[in-house]
PDB file of C-alpha atoms in Angstrom:
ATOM      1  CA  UNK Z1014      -9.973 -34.268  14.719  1.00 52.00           C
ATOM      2  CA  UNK Z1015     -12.616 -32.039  13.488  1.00 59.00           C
ATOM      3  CA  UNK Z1016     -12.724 -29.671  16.904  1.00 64.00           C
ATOM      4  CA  UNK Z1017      -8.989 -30.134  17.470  1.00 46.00           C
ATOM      5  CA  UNK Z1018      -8.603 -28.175  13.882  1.00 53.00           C
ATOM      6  CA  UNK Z1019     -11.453 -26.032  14.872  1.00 56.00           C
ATOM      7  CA  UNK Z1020      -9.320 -25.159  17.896  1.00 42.00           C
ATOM      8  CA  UNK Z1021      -6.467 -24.021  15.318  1.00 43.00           C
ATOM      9  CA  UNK Z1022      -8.841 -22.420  13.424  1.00 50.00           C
ATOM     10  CA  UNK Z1023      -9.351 -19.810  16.229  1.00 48.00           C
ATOM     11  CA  UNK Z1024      -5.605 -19.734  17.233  1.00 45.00           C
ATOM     12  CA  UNK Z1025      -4.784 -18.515  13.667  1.00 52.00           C
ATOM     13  CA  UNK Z1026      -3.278 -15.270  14.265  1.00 54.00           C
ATOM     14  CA  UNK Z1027      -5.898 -12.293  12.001  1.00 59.00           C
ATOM     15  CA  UNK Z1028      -5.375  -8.759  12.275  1.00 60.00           C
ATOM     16  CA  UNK Z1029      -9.855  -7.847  12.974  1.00 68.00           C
ATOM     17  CA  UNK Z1030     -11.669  -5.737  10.783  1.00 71.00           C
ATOM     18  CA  UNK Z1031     -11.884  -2.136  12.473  1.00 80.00           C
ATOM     19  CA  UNK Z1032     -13.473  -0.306   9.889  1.00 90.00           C
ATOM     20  CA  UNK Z1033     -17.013  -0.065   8.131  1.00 95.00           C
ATOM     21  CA  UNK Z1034     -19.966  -2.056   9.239  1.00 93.00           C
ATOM     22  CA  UNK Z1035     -21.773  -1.130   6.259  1.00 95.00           C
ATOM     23  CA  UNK Z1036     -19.724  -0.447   3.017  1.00 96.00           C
ATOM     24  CA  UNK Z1037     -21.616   3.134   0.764  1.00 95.00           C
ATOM     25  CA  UNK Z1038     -22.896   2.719  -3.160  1.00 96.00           C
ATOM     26  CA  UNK Z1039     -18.886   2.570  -4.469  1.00 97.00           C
ATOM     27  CA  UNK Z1040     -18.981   4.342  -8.184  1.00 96.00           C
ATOM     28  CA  UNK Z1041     -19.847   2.516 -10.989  1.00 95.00           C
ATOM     29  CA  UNK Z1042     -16.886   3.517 -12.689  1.00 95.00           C
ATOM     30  CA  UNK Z1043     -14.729   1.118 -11.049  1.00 96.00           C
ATOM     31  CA  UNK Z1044     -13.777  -2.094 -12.263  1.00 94.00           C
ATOM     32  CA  UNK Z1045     -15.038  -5.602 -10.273  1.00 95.00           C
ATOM     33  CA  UNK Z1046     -11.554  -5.876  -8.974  1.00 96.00           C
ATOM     34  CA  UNK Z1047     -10.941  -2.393  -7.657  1.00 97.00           C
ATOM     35  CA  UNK Z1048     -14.869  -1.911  -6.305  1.00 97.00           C
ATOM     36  CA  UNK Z1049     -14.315  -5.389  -4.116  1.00 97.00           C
ATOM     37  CA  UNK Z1050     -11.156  -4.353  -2.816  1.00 97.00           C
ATOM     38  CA  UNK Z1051     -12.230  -0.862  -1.913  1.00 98.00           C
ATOM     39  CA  UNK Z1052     -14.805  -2.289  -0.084  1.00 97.00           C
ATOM     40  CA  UNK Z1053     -12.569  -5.026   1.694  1.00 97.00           C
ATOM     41  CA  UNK Z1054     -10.096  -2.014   2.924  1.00 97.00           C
ATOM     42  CA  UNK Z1055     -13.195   0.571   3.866  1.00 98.00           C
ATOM     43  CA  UNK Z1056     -14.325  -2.799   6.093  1.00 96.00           C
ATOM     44  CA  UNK Z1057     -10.789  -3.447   7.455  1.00 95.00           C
ATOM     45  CA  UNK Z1058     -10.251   0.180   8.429  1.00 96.00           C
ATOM     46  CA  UNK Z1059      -6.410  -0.127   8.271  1.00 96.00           C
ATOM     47  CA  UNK Z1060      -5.331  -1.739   5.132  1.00 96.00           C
ATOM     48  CA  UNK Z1061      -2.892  -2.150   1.924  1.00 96.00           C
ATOM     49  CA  UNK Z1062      -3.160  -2.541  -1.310  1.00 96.00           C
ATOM     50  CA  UNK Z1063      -0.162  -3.534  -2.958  1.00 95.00           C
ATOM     51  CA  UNK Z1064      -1.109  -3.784  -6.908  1.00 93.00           C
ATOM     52  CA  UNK Z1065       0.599  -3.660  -9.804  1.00 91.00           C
ATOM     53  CA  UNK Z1066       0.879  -0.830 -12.200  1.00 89.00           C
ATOM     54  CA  UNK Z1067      -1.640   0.031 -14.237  1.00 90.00           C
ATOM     55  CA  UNK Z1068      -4.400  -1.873 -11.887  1.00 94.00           C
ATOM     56  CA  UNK Z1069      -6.015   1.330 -10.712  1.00 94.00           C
ATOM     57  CA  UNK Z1070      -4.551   2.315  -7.517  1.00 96.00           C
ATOM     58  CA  UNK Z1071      -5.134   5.839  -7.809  1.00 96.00           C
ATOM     59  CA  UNK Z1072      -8.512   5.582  -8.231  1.00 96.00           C
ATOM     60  CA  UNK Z1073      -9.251   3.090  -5.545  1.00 98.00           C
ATOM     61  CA  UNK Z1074      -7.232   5.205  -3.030  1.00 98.00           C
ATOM     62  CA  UNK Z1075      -9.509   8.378  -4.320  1.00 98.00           C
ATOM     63  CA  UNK Z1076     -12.537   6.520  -3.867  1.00 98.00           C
ATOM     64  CA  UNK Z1077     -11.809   5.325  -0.391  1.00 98.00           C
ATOM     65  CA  UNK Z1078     -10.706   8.141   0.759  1.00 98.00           C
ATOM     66  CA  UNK Z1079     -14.015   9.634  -0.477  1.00 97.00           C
ATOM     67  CA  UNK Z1080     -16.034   7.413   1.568  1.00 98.00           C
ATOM     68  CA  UNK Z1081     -14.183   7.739   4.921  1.00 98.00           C
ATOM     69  CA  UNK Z1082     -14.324  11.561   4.358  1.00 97.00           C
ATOM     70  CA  UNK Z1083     -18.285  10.859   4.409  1.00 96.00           C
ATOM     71  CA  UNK Z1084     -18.341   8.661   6.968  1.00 97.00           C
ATOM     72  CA  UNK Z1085     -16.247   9.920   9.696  1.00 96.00           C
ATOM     73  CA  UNK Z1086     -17.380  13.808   8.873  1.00 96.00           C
ATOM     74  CA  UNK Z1087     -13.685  14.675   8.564  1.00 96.00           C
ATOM     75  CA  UNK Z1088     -11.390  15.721   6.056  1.00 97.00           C
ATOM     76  CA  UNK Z1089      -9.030  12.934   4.824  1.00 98.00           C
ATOM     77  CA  UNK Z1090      -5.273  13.293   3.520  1.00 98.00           C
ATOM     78  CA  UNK Z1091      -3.587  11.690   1.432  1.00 98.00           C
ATOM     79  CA  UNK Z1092       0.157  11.795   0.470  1.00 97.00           C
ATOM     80  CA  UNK Z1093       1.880  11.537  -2.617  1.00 95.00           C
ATOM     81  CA  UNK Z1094       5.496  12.005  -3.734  1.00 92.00           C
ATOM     82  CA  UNK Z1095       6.492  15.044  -5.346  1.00 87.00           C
ATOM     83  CA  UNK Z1096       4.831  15.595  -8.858  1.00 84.00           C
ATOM     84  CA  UNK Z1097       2.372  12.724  -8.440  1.00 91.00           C
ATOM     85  CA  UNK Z1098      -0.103  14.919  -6.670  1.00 92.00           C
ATOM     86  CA  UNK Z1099      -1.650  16.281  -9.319  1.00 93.00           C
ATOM     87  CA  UNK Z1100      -1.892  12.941 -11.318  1.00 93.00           C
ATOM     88  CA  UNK Z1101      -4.542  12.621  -8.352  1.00 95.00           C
ATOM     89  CA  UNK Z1102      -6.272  15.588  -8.837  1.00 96.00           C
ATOM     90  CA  UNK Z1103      -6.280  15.196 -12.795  1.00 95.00           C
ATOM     91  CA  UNK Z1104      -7.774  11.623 -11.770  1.00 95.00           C
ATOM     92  CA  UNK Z1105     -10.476  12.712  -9.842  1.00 96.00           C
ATOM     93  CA  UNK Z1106     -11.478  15.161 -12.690  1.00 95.00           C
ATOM     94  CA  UNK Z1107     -11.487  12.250 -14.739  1.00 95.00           C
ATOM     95  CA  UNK Z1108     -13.661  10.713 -12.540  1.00 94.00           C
ATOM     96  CA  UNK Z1109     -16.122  13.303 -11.107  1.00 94.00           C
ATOM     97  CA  UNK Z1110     -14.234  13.097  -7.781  1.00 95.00           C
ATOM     98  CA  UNK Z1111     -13.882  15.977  -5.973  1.00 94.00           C
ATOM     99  CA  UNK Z1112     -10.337  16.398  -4.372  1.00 96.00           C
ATOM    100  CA  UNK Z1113      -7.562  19.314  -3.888  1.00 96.00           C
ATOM    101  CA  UNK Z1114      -4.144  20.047  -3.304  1.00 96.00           C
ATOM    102  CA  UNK Z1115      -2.964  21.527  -0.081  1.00 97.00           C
ATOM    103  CA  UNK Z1116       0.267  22.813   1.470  1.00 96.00           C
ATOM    104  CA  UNK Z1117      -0.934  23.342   4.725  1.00 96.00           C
ATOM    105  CA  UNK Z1118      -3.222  22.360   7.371  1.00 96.00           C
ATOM    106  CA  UNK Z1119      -5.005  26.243   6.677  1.00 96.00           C
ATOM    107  CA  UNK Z1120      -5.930  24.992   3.188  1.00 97.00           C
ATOM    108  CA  UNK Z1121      -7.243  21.617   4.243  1.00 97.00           C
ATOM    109  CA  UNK Z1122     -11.421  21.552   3.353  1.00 95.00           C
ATOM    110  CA  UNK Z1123     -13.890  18.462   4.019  1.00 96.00           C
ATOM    111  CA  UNK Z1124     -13.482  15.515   1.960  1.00 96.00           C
ATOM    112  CA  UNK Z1125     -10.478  14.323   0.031  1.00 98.00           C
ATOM    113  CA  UNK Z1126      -6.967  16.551   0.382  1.00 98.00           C
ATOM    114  CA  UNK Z1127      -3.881  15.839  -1.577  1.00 98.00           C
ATOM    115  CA  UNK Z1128      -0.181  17.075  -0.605  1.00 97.00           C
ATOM    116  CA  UNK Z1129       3.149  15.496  -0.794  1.00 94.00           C
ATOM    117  CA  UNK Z1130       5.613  13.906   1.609  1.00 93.00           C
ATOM    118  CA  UNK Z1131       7.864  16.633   2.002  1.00 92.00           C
ATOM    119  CA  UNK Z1132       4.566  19.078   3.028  1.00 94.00           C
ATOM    120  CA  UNK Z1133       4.278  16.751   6.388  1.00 94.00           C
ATOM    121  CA  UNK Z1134       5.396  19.774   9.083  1.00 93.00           C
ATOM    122  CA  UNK Z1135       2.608  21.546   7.758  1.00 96.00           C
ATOM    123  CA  UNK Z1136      -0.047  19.374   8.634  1.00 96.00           C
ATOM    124  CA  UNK Z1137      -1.817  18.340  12.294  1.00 95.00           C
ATOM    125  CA  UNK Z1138      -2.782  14.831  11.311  1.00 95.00           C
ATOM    126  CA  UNK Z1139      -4.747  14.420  14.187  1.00 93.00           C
ATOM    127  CA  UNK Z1140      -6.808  16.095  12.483  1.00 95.00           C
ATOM    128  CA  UNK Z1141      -7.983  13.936   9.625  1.00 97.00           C
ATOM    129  CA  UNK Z1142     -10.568  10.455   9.866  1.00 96.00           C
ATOM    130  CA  UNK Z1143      -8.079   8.618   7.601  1.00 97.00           C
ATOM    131  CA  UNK Z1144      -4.385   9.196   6.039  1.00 98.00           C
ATOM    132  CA  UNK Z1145      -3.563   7.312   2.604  1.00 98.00           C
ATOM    133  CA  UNK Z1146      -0.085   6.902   1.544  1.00 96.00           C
ATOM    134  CA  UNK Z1147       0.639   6.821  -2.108  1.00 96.00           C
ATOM    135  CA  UNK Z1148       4.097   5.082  -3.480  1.00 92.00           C
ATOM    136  CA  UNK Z1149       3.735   3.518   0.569  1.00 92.00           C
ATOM    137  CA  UNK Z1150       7.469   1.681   0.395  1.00 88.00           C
ATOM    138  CA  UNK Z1151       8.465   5.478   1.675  1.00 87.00           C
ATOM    139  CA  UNK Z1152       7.795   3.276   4.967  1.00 88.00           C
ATOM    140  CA  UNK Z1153      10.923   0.919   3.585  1.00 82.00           C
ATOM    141  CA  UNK Z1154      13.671   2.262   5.946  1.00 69.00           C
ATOM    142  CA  UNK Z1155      13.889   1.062   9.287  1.00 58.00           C
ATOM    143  CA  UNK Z1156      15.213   4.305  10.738  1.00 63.00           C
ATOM    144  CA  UNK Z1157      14.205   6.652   8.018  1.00 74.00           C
ATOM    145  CA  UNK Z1158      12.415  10.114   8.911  1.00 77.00           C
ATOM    146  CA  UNK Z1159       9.170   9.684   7.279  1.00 82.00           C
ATOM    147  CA  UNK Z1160       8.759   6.464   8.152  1.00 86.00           C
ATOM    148  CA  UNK Z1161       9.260   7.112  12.151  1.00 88.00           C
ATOM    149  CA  UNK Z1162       6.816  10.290  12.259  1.00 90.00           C
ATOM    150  CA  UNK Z1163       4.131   8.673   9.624  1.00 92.00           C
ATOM    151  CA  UNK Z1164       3.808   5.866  12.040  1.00 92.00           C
ATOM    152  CA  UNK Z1165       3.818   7.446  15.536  1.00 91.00           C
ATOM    153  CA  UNK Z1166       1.300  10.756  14.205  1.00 92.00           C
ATOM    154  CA  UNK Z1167      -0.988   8.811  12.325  1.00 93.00           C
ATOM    155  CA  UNK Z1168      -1.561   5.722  15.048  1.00 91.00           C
ATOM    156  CA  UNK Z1169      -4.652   7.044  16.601  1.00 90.00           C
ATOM    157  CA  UNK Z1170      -6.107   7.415  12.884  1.00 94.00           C
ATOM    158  CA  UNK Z1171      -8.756   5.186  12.659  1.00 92.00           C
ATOM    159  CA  UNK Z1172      -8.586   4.455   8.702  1.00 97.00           C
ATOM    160  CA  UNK Z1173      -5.077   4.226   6.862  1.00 97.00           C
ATOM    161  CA  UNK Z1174      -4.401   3.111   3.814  1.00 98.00           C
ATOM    162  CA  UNK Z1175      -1.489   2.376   2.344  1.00 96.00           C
ATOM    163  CA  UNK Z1176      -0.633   1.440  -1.631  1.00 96.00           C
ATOM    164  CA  UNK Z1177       1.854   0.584  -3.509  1.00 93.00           C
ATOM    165  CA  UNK Z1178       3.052  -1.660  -6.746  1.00 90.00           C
ATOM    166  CA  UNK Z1179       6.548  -2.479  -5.361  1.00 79.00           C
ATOM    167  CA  UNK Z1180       6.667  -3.816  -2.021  1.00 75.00           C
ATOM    168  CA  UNK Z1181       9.920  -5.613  -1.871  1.00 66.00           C
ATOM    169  CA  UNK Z1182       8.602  -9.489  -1.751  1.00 58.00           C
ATOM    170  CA  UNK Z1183      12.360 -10.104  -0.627  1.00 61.00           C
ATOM    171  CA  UNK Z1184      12.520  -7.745   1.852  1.00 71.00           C
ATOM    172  CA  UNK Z1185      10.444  -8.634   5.187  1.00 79.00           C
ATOM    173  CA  UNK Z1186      11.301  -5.162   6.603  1.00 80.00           C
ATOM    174  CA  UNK Z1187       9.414  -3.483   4.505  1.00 84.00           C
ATOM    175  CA  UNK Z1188       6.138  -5.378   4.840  1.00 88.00           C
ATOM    176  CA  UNK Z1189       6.595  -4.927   8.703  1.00 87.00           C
ATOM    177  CA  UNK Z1190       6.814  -1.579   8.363  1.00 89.00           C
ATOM    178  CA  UNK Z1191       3.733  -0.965   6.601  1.00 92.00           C
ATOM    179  CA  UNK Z1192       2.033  -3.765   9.514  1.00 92.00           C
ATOM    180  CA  UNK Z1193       3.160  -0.913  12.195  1.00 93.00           C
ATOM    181  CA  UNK Z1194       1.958   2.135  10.109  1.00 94.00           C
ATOM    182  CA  UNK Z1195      -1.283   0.367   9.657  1.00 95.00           C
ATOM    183  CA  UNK Z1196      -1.323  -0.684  13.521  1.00 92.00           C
ATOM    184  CA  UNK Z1197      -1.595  -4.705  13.410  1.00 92.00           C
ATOM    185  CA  UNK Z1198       1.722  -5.364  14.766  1.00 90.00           C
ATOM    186  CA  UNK Z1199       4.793  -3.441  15.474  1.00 86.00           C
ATOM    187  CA  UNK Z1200       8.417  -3.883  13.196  1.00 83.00           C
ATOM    188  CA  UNK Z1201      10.192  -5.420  15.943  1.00 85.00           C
ATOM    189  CA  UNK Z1202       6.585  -8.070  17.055  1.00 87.00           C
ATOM    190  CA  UNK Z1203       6.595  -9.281  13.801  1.00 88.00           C
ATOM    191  CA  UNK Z1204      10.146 -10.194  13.689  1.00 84.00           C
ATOM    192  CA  UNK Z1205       9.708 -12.133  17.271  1.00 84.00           C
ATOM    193  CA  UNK Z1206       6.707 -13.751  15.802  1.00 86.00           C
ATOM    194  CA  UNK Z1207       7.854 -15.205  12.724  1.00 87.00           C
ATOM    195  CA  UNK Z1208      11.895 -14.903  12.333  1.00 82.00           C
ATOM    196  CA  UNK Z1209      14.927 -15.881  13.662  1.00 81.00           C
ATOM    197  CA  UNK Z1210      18.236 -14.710  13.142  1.00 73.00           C
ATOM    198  CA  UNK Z1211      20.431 -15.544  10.319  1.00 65.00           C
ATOM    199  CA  UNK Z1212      23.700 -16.559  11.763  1.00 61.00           C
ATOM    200  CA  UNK Z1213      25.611 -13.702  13.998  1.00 58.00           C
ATOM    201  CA  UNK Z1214      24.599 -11.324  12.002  1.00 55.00           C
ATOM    202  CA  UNK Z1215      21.863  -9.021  13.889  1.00 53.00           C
ATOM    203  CA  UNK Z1216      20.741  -7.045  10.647  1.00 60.00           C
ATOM    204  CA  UNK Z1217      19.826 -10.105   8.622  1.00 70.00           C
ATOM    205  CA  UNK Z1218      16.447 -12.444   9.655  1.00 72.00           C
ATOM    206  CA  UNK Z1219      15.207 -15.401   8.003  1.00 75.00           C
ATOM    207  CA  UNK Z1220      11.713 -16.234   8.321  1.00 76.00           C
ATOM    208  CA  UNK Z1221      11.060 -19.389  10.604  1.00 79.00           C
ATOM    209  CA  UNK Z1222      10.341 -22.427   8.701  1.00 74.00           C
ATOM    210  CA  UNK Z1223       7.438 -23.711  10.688  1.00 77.00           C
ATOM    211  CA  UNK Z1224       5.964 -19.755  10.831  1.00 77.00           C
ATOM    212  CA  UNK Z1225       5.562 -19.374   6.840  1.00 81.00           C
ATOM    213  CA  UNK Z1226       2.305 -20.271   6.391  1.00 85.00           C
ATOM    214  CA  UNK Z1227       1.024 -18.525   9.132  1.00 88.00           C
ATOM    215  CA  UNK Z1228       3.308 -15.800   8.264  1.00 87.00           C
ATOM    216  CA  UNK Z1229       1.473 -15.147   4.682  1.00 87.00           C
ATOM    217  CA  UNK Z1230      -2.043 -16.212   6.123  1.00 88.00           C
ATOM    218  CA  UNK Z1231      -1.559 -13.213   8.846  1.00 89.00           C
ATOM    219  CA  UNK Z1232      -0.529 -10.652   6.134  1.00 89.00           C
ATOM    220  CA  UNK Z1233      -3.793 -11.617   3.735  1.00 90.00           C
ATOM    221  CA  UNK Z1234      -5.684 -10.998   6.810  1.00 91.00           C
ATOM    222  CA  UNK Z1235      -4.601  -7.389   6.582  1.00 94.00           C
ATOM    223  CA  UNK Z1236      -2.942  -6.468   3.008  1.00 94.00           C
ATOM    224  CA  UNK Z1237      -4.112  -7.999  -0.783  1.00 95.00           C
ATOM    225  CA  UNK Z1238      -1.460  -8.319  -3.383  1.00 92.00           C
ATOM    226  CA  UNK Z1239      -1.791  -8.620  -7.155  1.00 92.00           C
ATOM    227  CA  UNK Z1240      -0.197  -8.778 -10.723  1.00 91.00           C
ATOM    228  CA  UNK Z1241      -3.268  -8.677 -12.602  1.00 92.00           C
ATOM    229  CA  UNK Z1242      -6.838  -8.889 -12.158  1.00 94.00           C
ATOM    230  CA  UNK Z1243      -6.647 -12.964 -12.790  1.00 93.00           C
ATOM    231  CA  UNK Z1244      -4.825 -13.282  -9.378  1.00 92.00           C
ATOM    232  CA  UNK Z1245      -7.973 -12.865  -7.542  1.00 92.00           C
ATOM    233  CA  UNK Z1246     -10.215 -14.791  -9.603  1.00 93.00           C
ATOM    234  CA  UNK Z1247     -11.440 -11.725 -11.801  1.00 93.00           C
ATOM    235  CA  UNK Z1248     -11.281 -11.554 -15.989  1.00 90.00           C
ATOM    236  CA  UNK Z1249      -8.022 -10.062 -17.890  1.00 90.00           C
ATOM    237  CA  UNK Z1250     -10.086  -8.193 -19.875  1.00 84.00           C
ATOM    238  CA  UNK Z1251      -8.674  -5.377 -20.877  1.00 81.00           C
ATOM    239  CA  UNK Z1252      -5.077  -5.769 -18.804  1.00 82.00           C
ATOM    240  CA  UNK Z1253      -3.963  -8.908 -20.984  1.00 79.00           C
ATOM    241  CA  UNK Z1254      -1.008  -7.082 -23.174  1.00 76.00           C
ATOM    242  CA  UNK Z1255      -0.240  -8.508 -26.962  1.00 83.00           C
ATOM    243  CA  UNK Z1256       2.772 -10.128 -27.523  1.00 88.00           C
ATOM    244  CA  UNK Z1257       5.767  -8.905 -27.487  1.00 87.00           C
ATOM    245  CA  UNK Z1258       7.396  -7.933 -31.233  1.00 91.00           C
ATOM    246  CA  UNK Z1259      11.384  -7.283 -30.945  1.00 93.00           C
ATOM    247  CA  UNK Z1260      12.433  -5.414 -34.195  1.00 94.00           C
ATOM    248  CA  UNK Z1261      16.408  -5.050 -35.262  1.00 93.00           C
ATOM    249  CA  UNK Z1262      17.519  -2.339 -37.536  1.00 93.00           C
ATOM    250  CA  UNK Z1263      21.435  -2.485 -38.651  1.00 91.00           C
ATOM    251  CA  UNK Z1264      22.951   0.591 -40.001  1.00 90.00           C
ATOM    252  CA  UNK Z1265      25.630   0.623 -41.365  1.00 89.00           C
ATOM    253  CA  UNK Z1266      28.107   3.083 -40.752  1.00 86.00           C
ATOM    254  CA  UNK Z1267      31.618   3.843 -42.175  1.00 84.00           C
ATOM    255  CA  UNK Z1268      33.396   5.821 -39.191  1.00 81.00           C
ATOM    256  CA  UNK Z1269      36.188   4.315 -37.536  1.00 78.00           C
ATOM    257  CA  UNK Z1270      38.214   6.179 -34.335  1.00 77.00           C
ATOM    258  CA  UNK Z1271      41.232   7.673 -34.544  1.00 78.00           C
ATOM    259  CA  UNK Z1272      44.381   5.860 -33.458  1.00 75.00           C
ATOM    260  CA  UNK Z1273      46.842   7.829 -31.389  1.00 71.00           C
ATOM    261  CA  UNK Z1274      50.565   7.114 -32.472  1.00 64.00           C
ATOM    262  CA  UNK Z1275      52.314   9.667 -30.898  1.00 58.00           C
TER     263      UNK Z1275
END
């Protein structure tokens, strides 16, 4: 019994590591849950972090970036939506990071660049060791223009990241999406793998009953998800919020409307 589950064991489908033998000094500035799961991603090569607000994604996506800049000798580039760049740049300030914003591939320097979406014709991606996406459920439509030329420039990028707090749990699409843009398996694999249409209907997929587990196991092999630092085993300190305090204030008011007769 023992070698037949050993045999499963090896049949599990994994998305390998790729990246980092040897993960760099990560700043001490970073909590225990963001410095393990920098490190996880800079070994995987091609991950996502999909963490909720106020967990620190910024920063981890700064510091990684950081490191593959270092270690591959190349500039990295990461994308933001319009008006979050500079929450990046004020970040690394705050941090004694060194990162800049660019509109072009002309303005691009070693080490961490910063840009948004819509900048994208401006830049040879080729170009870079690793691209991060910021607010990453951009990848969320099937068909949609970023989402096509993301994947298809940056698949011969050796480090991606992507991060977000709201991939759609609900929506399977979305989470295969962000498996092609990080290069373990393509949109239209994934759904052979582990669904099965739903009725006649060719736009809606159900996940196989018998593939779940192994459905969730091979996304942990490649993305982590959290609420809060508890999720993975690491103290609340600091994230646990008070309770909530609901306050009503009545006024009273003597104004009534008009009534129209006529």
């Amino acid at each position: 019994m023992s070698s037949y589950a050993e045999f499963l064991e090896r049949k599990r489908m994994v998305d390998p590591m790729t990246g980092m033998e040897t993960v760099p000094e990560l700043p001490a500035f970073l909590f225990p849950h963001q410095r393990d799961i920098v490190a996880w991603a800079l070994r995987r090569g091609r991950a996502a972090i999909f963490a909720g607000t106020g967990l620190g994604k910024t920063a981890m996506e700064l510091v990684w970036a950081d490191a593959v800049a270092r270690h591959t000798g190349k500039p990295v580039l990461i994308f933001a939506p319009l008006a979050v760049s500079q929450q990046h740049i004020r970040e690394a300030q705050k941090f004694g990071l060194s990162a800049r914003i660019v509109k072009a591939q002309d303005e691009c320097a070693p080490g961490v660049n910063v840009t948004n979406y819509q900048k994208i014709d401006h830049f040879d991606l080729s170009s870079f060791g690793g691209i991060v996406l910021d607010e990453s459920s951009i990848l969320k439509s099937t068909d949609g223009h970023y989402r096509t030329r993301i994947i298809e420039e940056c698949a011969s990028i050796p480090y991606r990241l992507a991060a977000t707090a709201t991939p759609a749990p609900n929506d399977f699409m979305e989470l295969g999406n962000h498996a092609e843009f990080l290069g373990v398996m393509s949109y239209t694999d994934m759904l052979a793998t582990f669904f099965s249409h739903d009725g006649g209907e060719t736009q809606k997929w159900r996940l196989k009953g018998h593939a779940e587990n192994d459905f969730w196991k091979w996304m942990a092999s490649w993305a982590v998800m959290l609420r809060q630092p508890a999720d993975l085993g690491y103290p609340n300190d600091g994230y646990d919020l008070p309770p909530l305090k609901q306050t009503q204030h009545h006024v009273a008011v003597d104004y009534a409307p008009s009534i129209d007769t006529g």
